[in-house]
């Protein structure tokens, strides 16, 4: 990163650590001071390629290669319109052809090959597929949904884990204290030999440690619906006797919920 | 001798057998019968290898349909050679006993090109990677096609003649070590490497390194077509989880990325060139990719050097996504990904992230979706083939990046990304590293367990046994640990917990800099130097600790006192220096001068170098060799183990430390006529949780009375022990106790006695 510099005033990151490089739509970088100097009026031309630029379109250069910066800018714009997902196509082949076409469009614009023609094509596509574009704008692809689901799961697990660890520590502290007290009591009042008592305590503690295996399970439907506190509010809470028999109020809640949404899968023509 | 193991006739090439060998074979037979996996621990020096070989060969002979193949994996080339030597010994015995009727068995060793190449120009290279690259340059299919057109293009004559005649002519039965393979290759003019690689598909016994089976990149090429009815043996498997993890982890530095940039520039030039002169080829590649990768990619064996890591099958069948189909688009795609990686490496503090959130961020920043990333490795391979690049080695950086892309998008769980902006030791120098670290050892080994009917995991130190099935995620049918039956007590383990001044000895972090502790450690060494004959090996917990301790000893004059008795050698991080030190250490032991070797647990000396007989009469373990617990990667793995397998951090750390300690002290005893003192110099070794994790064959002799000694007491115990050991000891003393003949083995009460000595887990 040190060897990057402004092409106009030749300052480098090495000489001026606070150097800030900016780029505009044409993909050529300029440092902040040069931008201030050149674009006093708010607009001007790029010193490298002569494209007319606006000052407020400059933004901080994120990538080392300004070319990539430009490409991603273009890509974002095009993907906004060409937003069909894999699910919108009948076959995988069609989808593959479609994404290849997008790729070609981007490639042409970025590398200045038939720019006008390409832009026309894009405009035409926009006009023809207006509805589709608006519909697809906020839709997420399957992959994205999958990733988001995973990330959410992760968050949930980590919060659970944190809680669990705190509890575990507390419990361990308590049990240690208890054991110590019990041991001292026994040593004070029992008539057995001290060694026996010590050994017995040791085995007791070992046994207890073995028994304790951390289990973590979140209640979840096979469909992925999560059981929130809200649902449980409308369910009769289980009495102590019922709990003793293994019944929990969330079981009933889950069944009721499933019943409620089961109808969605009823397709008359299949019957 | 001929043995009857549970109804199976086993030819054993020696006149006597150790009781534990007999028990070992019994257990092995059980798991072969059950077609399940097993984990067996037996002390080193009790003939594991020959027991394994003779039983499995006998089993193959008796049930030729059930077990067709034995795959024996070991770690180093010398170990491979040892196995081959034992196998030869066994086959000679068969020949001697049965003559013509001996089983027709083809056994061979496989190693890298570096160890097998006989091409006079190529084999001169020292570096394994260079040999591979040179070989590829001479044998790739497009090079050979060019050769047909233009005879001046050089090819490897050995490979040519192998390809012309060698494939139809199967290797005659017999046992081939690396040298024999080379010899056979020279005689026939065949390339021994490709000969061996071709032959492993029909060989009965294959001996090679772990990596050929565990590293998905290599396994895909070499071991893909091995039959299901095979028995796989992992010998010296105490570190197998680390091998698995290493083979799946990737490290990317700023330099890697710079090289990637060069690679991409180079590739784009190549593509431009190809476009100008031979655009047809790009078009055919494109057509192939449209149809789908796999059927176009009929693995031509020499081309698949840059093979892909494990991928789910459905990906392999699907066609490459449209947006990376043409060469330019793919290059643009890689450029974007590379730029993204660059900004990720520009961090100020340590970042730890899971693959899903990495992918999400990647999509937001550079619009790269998950799907094309998964195809990266395959796509790059195809491109390299189309461009007919000869110097594959030059593009290793880019292929590494592609592997990373494929792995990160394939596995959502079991991996973690850790980006460190600088090394912990030098916080001022920016040196960003991205670790893509595998935390689940079972990912790499799962295909092995799934595919082969019996997998045997065995080693001299595999304690605690129950840990291995958990971290490798498999269900063993038998797990057993065998102790050493000894005619005399020839090991003397002890825990020295305090110095003569009653100051506790420990390498605990808080007290390790304490002058009294260091002095006591020094005293221990001096005292042992004065009473133990020949060689003493000492192990420290880390290089840094060793350096500081030795510096302190120098100031305290302890080193002078040591040198009055023995010569002093030190292991360093430099491999060449260490091997020189080892050589001189052995020389000093040979001529009776006696020597001390200071080395480090987990170092080169602690793994794989034997100090049998006078090379190691005492081993001193200074402290418990815990791994560096502050490493981010280790922390992530511990957390993963706790969540996924309910293994607590401390349990795993202790387990890891104790298996290394056991490895270290186990170096001293390599057979039944050998003897050695094992000193655990840390008071924490006496605690129940540590003591119970020492292998059973050592634990047996670690009595309560030997668990809390001061230096003085330890010296007294050792003196007595050494005097006992100095008495003459002959084979007759061992017979019937630790050495059995066939007749003795058949007696009913011996069998009962043996049964009582074994322990199942």
PDB file of C-alpha atoms in Angstrom, chain B residues 351-572:
ATOM      1  CA  UNK B 351     -10.322 -10.537  13.324  1.00  0.00           C
ATOM      2  CA  UNK B 352     -11.958 -13.895  13.809  1.00  0.00           C
ATOM      3  CA  UNK B 353     -14.779 -14.762  11.504  1.00  0.00           C
ATOM      4  CA  UNK B 354     -16.849 -17.674  10.311  1.00  0.00           C
ATOM      5  CA  UNK B 355     -17.058 -18.637   6.630  1.00  0.00           C
ATOM      6  CA  UNK B 356     -20.699 -17.486   6.203  1.00  0.00           C
ATOM      7  CA  UNK B 357     -20.027 -13.966   7.383  1.00  0.00           C
ATOM      8  CA  UNK B 358     -16.919 -13.819   5.227  1.00  0.00           C
ATOM      9  CA  UNK B 359     -18.981 -14.784   2.200  1.00  0.00           C
ATOM     10  CA  UNK B 360     -21.648 -12.262   3.001  1.00  0.00           C
ATOM     11  CA  UNK B 361     -19.120  -9.501   3.325  1.00  0.00           C
ATOM     12  CA  UNK B 362     -17.512 -10.608   0.102  1.00  0.00           C
ATOM     13  CA  UNK B 363     -20.836 -10.331  -1.689  1.00  0.00           C
ATOM     14  CA  UNK B 364     -21.475  -6.890  -0.333  1.00  0.00           C
ATOM     15  CA  UNK B 365     -18.041  -5.534  -1.135  1.00  0.00           C
ATOM     16  CA  UNK B 366     -17.213  -7.025  -4.522  1.00  0.00           C
ATOM     17  CA  UNK B 367     -20.440  -8.702  -5.643  1.00  0.00           C
ATOM     18  CA  UNK B 368     -19.016 -12.199  -5.626  1.00  0.00           C
ATOM     19  CA  UNK B 369     -21.519 -14.905  -4.891  1.00  0.00           C
ATOM     20  CA  UNK B 370     -20.917 -18.190  -3.209  1.00  0.00           C
ATOM     21  CA  UNK B 371     -21.516 -20.431  -6.170  1.00  0.00           C
ATOM     22  CA  UNK B 372     -18.779 -19.312  -8.545  1.00  0.00           C
ATOM     23  CA  UNK B 373     -16.342 -19.342  -5.636  1.00  0.00           C
ATOM     24  CA  UNK B 374     -16.971 -23.020  -5.187  1.00  0.00           C
ATOM     25  CA  UNK B 375     -15.847 -23.698  -8.722  1.00  0.00           C
ATOM     26  CA  UNK B 376     -12.668 -21.650  -8.476  1.00  0.00           C
ATOM     27  CA  UNK B 377     -10.217 -24.496  -8.063  1.00  0.00           C
ATOM     28  CA  UNK B 378     -11.739 -26.531 -10.872  1.00  0.00           C
ATOM     29  CA  UNK B 379     -11.963 -23.573 -13.176  1.00  0.00           C
ATOM     30  CA  UNK B 380      -8.328 -22.637 -12.648  1.00  0.00           C
ATOM     31  CA  UNK B 381      -7.253 -26.195 -13.388  1.00  0.00           C
ATOM     32  CA  UNK B 382      -9.145 -26.201 -16.614  1.00  0.00           C
ATOM     33  CA  UNK B 383      -7.633 -22.893 -17.614  1.00  0.00           C
ATOM     34  CA  UNK B 384      -4.093 -24.011 -16.870  1.00  0.00           C
ATOM     35  CA  UNK B 385      -4.656 -27.038 -19.037  1.00  0.00           C
ATOM     36  CA  UNK B 386      -6.025 -24.998 -21.890  1.00  0.00           C
ATOM     37  CA  UNK B 387      -3.183 -22.541 -21.758  1.00  0.00           C
ATOM     38  CA  UNK B 388      -0.746 -25.458 -21.719  1.00  0.00           C
ATOM     39  CA  UNK B 389       1.311 -23.877 -19.010  1.00  0.00           C
ATOM     40  CA  UNK B 390       4.450 -25.770 -18.289  1.00  0.00           C
ATOM     41  CA  UNK B 391       5.664 -24.060 -15.125  1.00  0.00           C
ATOM     42  CA  UNK B 392       2.788 -25.077 -12.894  1.00  0.00           C
ATOM     43  CA  UNK B 393       4.944 -24.491  -9.880  1.00  0.00           C
ATOM     44  CA  UNK B 394       5.052 -20.755 -10.594  1.00  0.00           C
ATOM     45  CA  UNK B 395       1.320 -20.532 -10.208  1.00  0.00           C
ATOM     46  CA  UNK B 396       1.178 -22.120  -6.786  1.00  0.00           C
ATOM     47  CA  UNK B 397       0.118 -18.848  -5.154  1.00  0.00           C
ATOM     48  CA  UNK B 398      -2.920 -18.455  -7.361  1.00  0.00           C
ATOM     49  CA  UNK B 399      -3.918 -22.069  -7.000  1.00  0.00           C
ATOM     50  CA  UNK B 400      -3.645 -21.692  -3.242  1.00  0.00           C
ATOM     51  CA  UNK B 401      -6.015 -18.745  -3.408  1.00  0.00           C
ATOM     52  CA  UNK B 402      -8.415 -20.769  -5.523  1.00  0.00           C
ATOM     53  CA  UNK B 403      -8.317 -23.657  -3.074  1.00  0.00           C
ATOM     54  CA  UNK B 404      -9.068 -21.240  -0.323  1.00  0.00           C
ATOM     55  CA  UNK B 405     -12.012 -19.845  -2.273  1.00  0.00           C
ATOM     56  CA  UNK B 406     -13.386 -23.324  -2.846  1.00  0.00           C
ATOM     57  CA  UNK B 407     -13.000 -24.432   0.737  1.00  0.00           C
ATOM     58  CA  UNK B 408     -14.412 -21.285   2.283  1.00  0.00           C
ATOM     59  CA  UNK B 409     -17.520 -21.504   0.152  1.00  0.00           C
ATOM     60  CA  UNK B 410     -17.997 -25.232   0.605  1.00  0.00           C
ATOM     61  CA  UNK B 411     -17.742 -25.600   4.363  1.00  0.00           C
ATOM     62  CA  UNK B 412     -19.907 -23.475   6.576  1.00  0.00           C
ATOM     63  CA  UNK B 413     -18.904 -25.317   9.714  1.00  0.00           C
ATOM     64  CA  UNK B 414     -15.710 -26.583  11.185  1.00  0.00           C
ATOM     65  CA  UNK B 415     -13.577 -23.804   9.848  1.00  0.00           C
ATOM     66  CA  UNK B 416     -12.620 -20.382  11.091  1.00  0.00           C
ATOM     67  CA  UNK B 417     -10.932 -17.416   9.474  1.00  0.00           C
ATOM     68  CA  UNK B 418      -8.458 -15.578  11.611  1.00  0.00           C
ATOM     69  CA  UNK B 419      -6.723 -12.489  10.315  1.00  0.00           C
ATOM     70  CA  UNK B 420      -3.768 -11.319  12.333  1.00  0.00           C
ATOM     71  CA  UNK B 421      -2.253  -7.947  11.414  1.00  0.00           C
ATOM     72  CA  UNK B 422       1.121  -8.743  12.965  1.00  0.00           C
ATOM     73  CA  UNK B 423       3.099 -11.432  14.659  1.00  0.00           C
ATOM     74  CA  UNK B 424       2.610 -11.529  18.419  1.00  0.00           C
ATOM     75  CA  UNK B 425       6.323 -11.219  19.007  1.00  0.00           C
ATOM     76  CA  UNK B 426       6.775  -8.179  16.770  1.00  0.00           C
ATOM     77  CA  UNK B 427       3.719  -5.995  17.245  1.00  0.00           C
ATOM     78  CA  UNK B 428       5.248  -2.991  15.485  1.00  0.00           C
ATOM     79  CA  UNK B 429       5.942  -4.653  12.153  1.00  0.00           C
ATOM     80  CA  UNK B 430       2.866  -5.087  10.052  1.00  0.00           C
ATOM     81  CA  UNK B 431       2.798  -8.599   8.655  1.00  0.00           C
ATOM     82  CA  UNK B 432      -0.801  -9.558   8.050  1.00  0.00           C
ATOM     83  CA  UNK B 433      -1.640 -13.250   7.807  1.00  0.00           C
ATOM     84  CA  UNK B 434      -4.962 -14.855   7.083  1.00  0.00           C
ATOM     85  CA  UNK B 435      -5.304 -18.256   8.643  1.00  0.00           C
ATOM     86  CA  UNK B 436      -8.066 -20.357   7.227  1.00  0.00           C
ATOM     87  CA  UNK B 437      -7.946 -22.955   9.858  1.00  0.00           C
ATOM     88  CA  UNK B 438      -9.712 -26.277  10.029  1.00  0.00           C
ATOM     89  CA  UNK B 439     -10.888 -27.109  13.519  1.00  0.00           C
ATOM     90  CA  UNK B 440     -12.456 -30.448  12.929  1.00  0.00           C
ATOM     91  CA  UNK B 441     -10.039 -33.286  12.372  1.00  0.00           C
ATOM     92  CA  UNK B 442     -12.867 -35.534  11.273  1.00  0.00           C
ATOM     93  CA  UNK B 443     -13.488 -33.618   8.037  1.00  0.00           C
ATOM     94  CA  UNK B 444     -10.294 -34.801   6.405  1.00  0.00           C
ATOM     95  CA  UNK B 445     -10.430 -38.345   7.686  1.00  0.00           C
ATOM     96  CA  UNK B 446     -14.136 -38.948   7.210  1.00  0.00           C
ATOM     97  CA  UNK B 447     -13.829 -40.224   3.610  1.00  0.00           C
ATOM     98  CA  UNK B 448     -11.277 -42.766   4.815  1.00  0.00           C
ATOM     99  CA  UNK B 449     -13.527 -44.105   7.541  1.00  0.00           C
ATOM    100  CA  UNK B 450     -16.478 -44.156   5.202  1.00  0.00           C
ATOM    101  CA  UNK B 451     -14.771 -45.873   2.340  1.00  0.00           C
ATOM    102  CA  UNK B 452     -12.650 -48.599   3.847  1.00  0.00           C
ATOM    103  CA  UNK B 453     -14.022 -51.481   5.815  1.00  0.00           C
ATOM    104  CA  UNK B 454     -11.370 -51.544   8.498  1.00  0.00           C
ATOM    105  CA  UNK B 455      -9.208 -48.670   9.678  1.00  0.00           C
ATOM    106  CA  UNK B 456      -6.619 -49.441  12.327  1.00  0.00           C
ATOM    107  CA  UNK B 457      -5.241 -46.590  14.370  1.00  0.00           C
ATOM    108  CA  UNK B 458      -2.211 -47.619  16.309  1.00  0.00           C
ATOM    109  CA  UNK B 459       0.771 -46.155  18.072  1.00  0.00           C
ATOM    110  CA  UNK B 460       3.043 -46.628  21.034  1.00  0.00           C
ATOM    111  CA  UNK B 461       1.402 -43.769  22.851  1.00  0.00           C
ATOM    112  CA  UNK B 462      -2.299 -43.375  22.258  1.00  0.00           C
ATOM    113  CA  UNK B 463      -3.447 -42.516  25.757  1.00  0.00           C
ATOM    114  CA  UNK B 464      -6.132 -41.686  26.610  1.00  0.00           C
ATOM    115  CA  UNK B 465      -7.622 -43.913  23.976  1.00  0.00           C
ATOM    116  CA  UNK B 466     -11.183 -42.707  24.320  1.00  0.00           C
ATOM    117  CA  UNK B 467     -10.172 -39.253  23.112  1.00  0.00           C
ATOM    118  CA  UNK B 468      -9.340 -40.381  19.574  1.00  0.00           C
ATOM    119  CA  UNK B 469     -12.757 -41.670  18.535  1.00  0.00           C
ATOM    120  CA  UNK B 470     -14.219 -38.438  19.800  1.00  0.00           C
ATOM    121  CA  UNK B 471     -11.979 -36.024  17.952  1.00  0.00           C
ATOM    122  CA  UNK B 472     -11.908 -38.124  14.797  1.00  0.00           C
ATOM    123  CA  UNK B 473     -15.606 -38.909  15.014  1.00  0.00           C
ATOM    124  CA  UNK B 474     -15.703 -42.631  14.398  1.00  0.00           C
ATOM    125  CA  UNK B 475     -17.035 -45.718  16.142  1.00  0.00           C
ATOM    126  CA  UNK B 476     -14.394 -48.316  16.888  1.00  0.00           C
ATOM    127  CA  UNK B 477     -15.349 -51.934  17.397  1.00  0.00           C
ATOM    128  CA  UNK B 478     -12.356 -52.542  19.611  1.00  0.00           C
ATOM    129  CA  UNK B 479     -10.164 -50.238  21.570  1.00  0.00           C
ATOM    130  CA  UNK B 480      -7.467 -51.835  23.616  1.00  0.00           C
ATOM    131  CA  UNK B 481      -4.212 -50.973  25.219  1.00  0.00           C
ATOM    132  CA  UNK B 482      -1.465 -53.493  25.782  1.00  0.00           C
ATOM    133  CA  UNK B 483       1.295 -53.276  28.311  1.00  0.00           C
ATOM    134  CA  UNK B 484       4.758 -54.555  27.956  1.00  0.00           C
ATOM    135  CA  UNK B 485       5.398 -57.864  29.631  1.00  0.00           C
ATOM    136  CA  UNK B 486       8.839 -57.622  31.077  1.00  0.00           C
ATOM    137  CA  UNK B 487      11.053 -60.238  32.604  1.00  0.00           C
ATOM    138  CA  UNK B 488      12.714 -57.514  34.640  1.00  0.00           C
ATOM    139  CA  UNK B 489      11.577 -54.026  35.447  1.00  0.00           C
ATOM    140  CA  UNK B 490      13.506 -52.207  32.819  1.00  0.00           C
ATOM    141  CA  UNK B 491      11.794 -48.871  32.984  1.00  0.00           C
ATOM    142  CA  UNK B 492      11.996 -46.595  35.940  1.00  0.00           C
ATOM    143  CA  UNK B 493       9.549 -43.726  35.679  1.00  0.00           C
ATOM    144  CA  UNK B 494       9.436 -41.178  38.473  1.00  0.00           C
ATOM    145  CA  UNK B 495       7.969 -37.790  39.207  1.00  0.00           C
ATOM    146  CA  UNK B 496      10.455 -35.417  40.742  1.00  0.00           C
ATOM    147  CA  UNK B 497       8.453 -32.671  42.315  1.00  0.00           C
ATOM    148  CA  UNK B 498      10.879 -30.716  44.460  1.00  0.00           C
ATOM    149  CA  UNK B 499      14.482 -29.788  44.783  1.00  0.00           C
ATOM    150  CA  UNK B 500      16.704 -30.535  47.747  1.00  0.00           C
ATOM    151  CA  UNK B 501      15.677 -27.192  49.198  1.00  0.00           C
ATOM    152  CA  UNK B 502      12.015 -28.313  49.064  1.00  0.00           C
ATOM    153  CA  UNK B 503      11.120 -25.658  46.503  1.00  0.00           C
ATOM    154  CA  UNK B 504       8.491 -27.103  44.186  1.00  0.00           C
ATOM    155  CA  UNK B 505       9.713 -27.837  40.687  1.00  0.00           C
ATOM    156  CA  UNK B 506       7.341 -26.761  37.982  1.00  0.00           C
ATOM    157  CA  UNK B 507       7.374 -25.061  34.614  1.00  0.00           C
ATOM    158  CA  UNK B 508       4.183 -23.220  35.487  1.00  0.00           C
ATOM    159  CA  UNK B 509       4.201 -19.855  33.807  1.00  0.00           C
ATOM    160  CA  UNK B 510       4.205 -17.842  37.018  1.00  0.00           C
ATOM    161  CA  UNK B 511       7.214 -19.532  38.548  1.00  0.00           C
ATOM    162  CA  UNK B 512       9.300 -20.626  35.618  1.00  0.00           C
ATOM    163  CA  UNK B 513      11.533 -17.563  35.830  1.00  0.00           C
ATOM    164  CA  UNK B 514      12.161 -18.188  39.510  1.00  0.00           C
ATOM    165  CA  UNK B 515      15.887 -18.613  40.185  1.00  0.00           C
ATOM    166  CA  UNK B 516      15.270 -21.392  42.700  1.00  0.00           C
ATOM    167  CA  UNK B 517      13.266 -23.426  40.202  1.00  0.00           C
ATOM    168  CA  UNK B 518      15.885 -23.053  37.497  1.00  0.00           C
ATOM    169  CA  UNK B 519      18.644 -23.939  39.927  1.00  0.00           C
ATOM    170  CA  UNK B 520      16.799 -27.029  41.075  1.00  0.00           C
ATOM    171  CA  UNK B 521      16.306 -28.143  37.481  1.00  0.00           C
ATOM    172  CA  UNK B 522      20.023 -27.582  37.001  1.00  0.00           C
ATOM    173  CA  UNK B 523      20.902 -29.592  40.080  1.00  0.00           C
ATOM    174  CA  UNK B 524      18.723 -32.432  38.868  1.00  0.00           C
ATOM    175  CA  UNK B 525      20.598 -32.508  35.585  1.00  0.00           C
ATOM    176  CA  UNK B 526      24.008 -32.341  37.255  1.00  0.00           C
ATOM    177  CA  UNK B 527      23.166 -35.141  39.667  1.00  0.00           C
ATOM    178  CA  UNK B 528      21.875 -37.376  36.912  1.00  0.00           C
ATOM    179  CA  UNK B 529      24.912 -36.642  34.765  1.00  0.00           C
ATOM    180  CA  UNK B 530      27.131 -37.929  37.497  1.00  0.00           C
ATOM    181  CA  UNK B 531      25.313 -41.247  37.994  1.00  0.00           C
ATOM    182  CA  UNK B 532      23.837 -42.207  34.611  1.00  0.00           C
ATOM    183  CA  UNK B 533      26.152 -43.821  32.075  1.00  0.00           C
ATOM    184  CA  UNK B 534      26.231 -42.841  28.391  1.00  0.00           C
ATOM    185  CA  UNK B 535      23.475 -40.671  26.960  1.00  0.00           C
ATOM    186  CA  UNK B 536      20.894 -38.464  28.641  1.00  0.00           C
ATOM    187  CA  UNK B 537      18.154 -36.711  26.697  1.00  0.00           C
ATOM    188  CA  UNK B 538      16.381 -33.705  28.188  1.00  0.00           C
ATOM    189  CA  UNK B 539      13.199 -32.156  26.893  1.00  0.00           C
ATOM    190  CA  UNK B 540      12.057 -28.610  27.522  1.00  0.00           C
ATOM    191  CA  UNK B 541       8.598 -27.262  26.874  1.00  0.00           C
ATOM    192  CA  UNK B 542       9.622 -24.720  24.244  1.00  0.00           C
ATOM    193  CA  UNK B 543      12.617 -23.230  22.498  1.00  0.00           C
ATOM    194  CA  UNK B 544      12.236 -19.949  24.351  1.00  0.00           C
ATOM    195  CA  UNK B 545      12.101 -21.677  27.702  1.00  0.00           C
ATOM    196  CA  UNK B 546      15.131 -23.761  26.841  1.00  0.00           C
ATOM    197  CA  UNK B 547      17.115 -20.705  25.837  1.00  0.00           C
ATOM    198  CA  UNK B 548      16.346 -18.763  28.979  1.00  0.00           C
ATOM    199  CA  UNK B 549      17.010 -21.753  31.224  1.00  0.00           C
ATOM    200  CA  UNK B 550      20.296 -22.604  29.582  1.00  0.00           C
ATOM    201  CA  UNK B 551      21.366 -18.969  29.835  1.00  0.00           C
ATOM    202  CA  UNK B 552      20.563 -19.000  33.543  1.00  0.00           C
ATOM    203  CA  UNK B 553      22.413 -22.290  34.016  1.00  0.00           C
ATOM    204  CA  UNK B 554      25.432 -20.797  32.345  1.00  0.00           C
ATOM    205  CA  UNK B 555      25.443 -17.936  34.816  1.00  0.00           C
ATOM    206  CA  UNK B 556      24.955 -20.250  37.769  1.00  0.00           C
ATOM    207  CA  UNK B 557      27.875 -22.393  36.623  1.00  0.00           C
ATOM    208  CA  UNK B 558      25.706 -25.445  36.202  1.00  0.00           C
ATOM    209  CA  UNK B 559      26.773 -26.031  32.623  1.00  0.00           C
ATOM    210  CA  UNK B 560      30.408 -26.244  33.755  1.00  0.00           C
ATOM    211  CA  UNK B 561      29.498 -28.939  36.228  1.00  0.00           C
ATOM    212  CA  UNK B 562      27.558 -30.839  33.582  1.00  0.00           C
ATOM    213  CA  UNK B 563      30.494 -30.696  31.245  1.00  0.00           C
ATOM    214  CA  UNK B 564      32.741 -32.259  33.823  1.00  0.00           C
ATOM    215  CA  UNK B 565      30.759 -35.455  33.282  1.00  0.00           C
ATOM    216  CA  UNK B 566      29.368 -35.293  29.807  1.00  0.00           C
ATOM    217  CA  UNK B 567      29.434 -33.423  26.540  1.00  0.00           C
ATOM    218  CA  UNK B 568      26.554 -31.080  25.876  1.00  0.00           C
ATOM    219  CA  UNK B 569      24.488 -30.779  22.693  1.00  0.00           C
ATOM    220  CA  UNK B 570      21.517 -28.574  21.934  1.00  0.00           C
ATOM    221  CA  UNK B 571      18.688 -28.911  19.454  1.00  0.00           C
ATOM    222  CA  UNK B 572      17.952 -25.734  17.518  1.00  0.00           C
TER     223      UNK B 572
END
